[in-house]
Coordinates of C-alpha atoms in Angstrom, one line a residue:
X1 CA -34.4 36.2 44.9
X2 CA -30.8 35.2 45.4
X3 CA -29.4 38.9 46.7
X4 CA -31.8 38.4 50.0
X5 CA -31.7 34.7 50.6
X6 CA -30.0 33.9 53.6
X7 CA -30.2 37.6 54.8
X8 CA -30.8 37.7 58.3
X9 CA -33.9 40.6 58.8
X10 CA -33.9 40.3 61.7
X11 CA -30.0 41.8 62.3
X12 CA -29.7 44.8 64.8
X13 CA -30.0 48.1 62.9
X14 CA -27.1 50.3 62.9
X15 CA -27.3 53.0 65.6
X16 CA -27.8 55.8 63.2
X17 CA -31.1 54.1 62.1
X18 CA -31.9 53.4 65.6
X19 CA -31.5 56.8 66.3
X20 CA -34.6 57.6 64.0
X21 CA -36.5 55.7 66.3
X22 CA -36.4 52.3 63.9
X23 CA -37.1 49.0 65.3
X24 CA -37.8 45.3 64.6
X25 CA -40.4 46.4 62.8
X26 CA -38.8 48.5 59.8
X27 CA -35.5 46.6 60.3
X28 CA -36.5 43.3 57.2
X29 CA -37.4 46.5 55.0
X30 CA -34.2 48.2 55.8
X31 CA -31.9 44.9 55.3
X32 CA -33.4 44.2 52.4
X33 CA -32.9 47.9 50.9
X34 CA -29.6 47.4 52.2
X35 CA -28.7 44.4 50.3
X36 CA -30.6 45.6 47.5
X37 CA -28.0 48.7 47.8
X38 CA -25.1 46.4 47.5
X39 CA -26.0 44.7 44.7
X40 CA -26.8 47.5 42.5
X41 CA -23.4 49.7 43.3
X42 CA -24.1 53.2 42.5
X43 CA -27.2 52.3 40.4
X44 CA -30.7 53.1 42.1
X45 CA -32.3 49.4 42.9
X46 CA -35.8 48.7 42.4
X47 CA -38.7 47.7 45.3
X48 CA -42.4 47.9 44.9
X49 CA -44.5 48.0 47.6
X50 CA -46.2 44.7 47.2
X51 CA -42.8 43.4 46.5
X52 CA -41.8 44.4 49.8
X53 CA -45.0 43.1 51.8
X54 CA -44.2 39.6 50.2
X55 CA -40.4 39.9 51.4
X56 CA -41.9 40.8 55.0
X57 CA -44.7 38.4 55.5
X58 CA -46.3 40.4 57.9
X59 CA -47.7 43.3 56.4
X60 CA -50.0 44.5 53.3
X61 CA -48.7 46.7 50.5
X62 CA -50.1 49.7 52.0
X63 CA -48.2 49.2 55.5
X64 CA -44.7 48.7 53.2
X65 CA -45.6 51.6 50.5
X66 CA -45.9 53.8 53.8
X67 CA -42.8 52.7 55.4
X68 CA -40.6 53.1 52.3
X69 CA -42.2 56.4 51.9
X70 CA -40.9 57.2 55.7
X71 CA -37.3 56.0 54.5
X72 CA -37.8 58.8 52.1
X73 CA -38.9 61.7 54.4
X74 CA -36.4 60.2 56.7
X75 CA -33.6 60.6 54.5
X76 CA -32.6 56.9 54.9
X77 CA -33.9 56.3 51.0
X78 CA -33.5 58.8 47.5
X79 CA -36.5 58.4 46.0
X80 CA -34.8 58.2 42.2
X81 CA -38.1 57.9 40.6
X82 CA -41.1 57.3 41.3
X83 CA -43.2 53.8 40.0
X84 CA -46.2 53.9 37.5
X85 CA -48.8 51.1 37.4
X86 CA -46.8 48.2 37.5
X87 CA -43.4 49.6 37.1
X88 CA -41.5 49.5 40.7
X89 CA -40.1 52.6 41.9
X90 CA -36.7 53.4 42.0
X91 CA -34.2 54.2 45.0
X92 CA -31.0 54.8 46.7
X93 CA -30.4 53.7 49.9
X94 CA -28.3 56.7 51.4
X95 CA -29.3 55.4 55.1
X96 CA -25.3 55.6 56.3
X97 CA -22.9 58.6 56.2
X98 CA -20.3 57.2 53.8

């Protein structure tokens, strides 16, 4: 929609990601989680996986649902609640120190 049109995905990461060993190819996920971020304040935003693998282009749901659940483990996303059926799940992008 309109909040990631015209975003570039392919942006260098900031060097805390990088640090986490993330490259070009989490970075379109990350930007858009970023801009998704922005948009929703404080608020948890919304992303399913096949949501995500339609943003990227060039991977399946399965590839995106595992690399939002890396954000997770990584710390880079707050899983807020977790998606049933077809219901997307909710996060916070808490990727940079504030």
């Amino acid at each position: 929609g309109a909040i990631i049109d015209g975003l570039d995905l392919k942006a260098p990461l900031p060097d805390q990601l990088l640090a986490l060993g993330y490259g070009e190819h989490e970075a379109p996920l990350l930007h858009v989680c970023m801009a998704l971020q922005g948009h929703a304040g404080d608020e948890p935003f919304f992303i399913g996986a096949r949501t995500a693998a339609e943003l990227l282009g060039h991977t399946d749901h399965s590839t995106a649902a595992a690399m939002l659940r890396a954000f997770v483990a990584d710390g880079v996303l707050e899983l807020v609640k977790r998606g049933v059926g077809k219901v997307a799940s909710r996060y916070r992008y808490i990727g940079l120190a504030r």
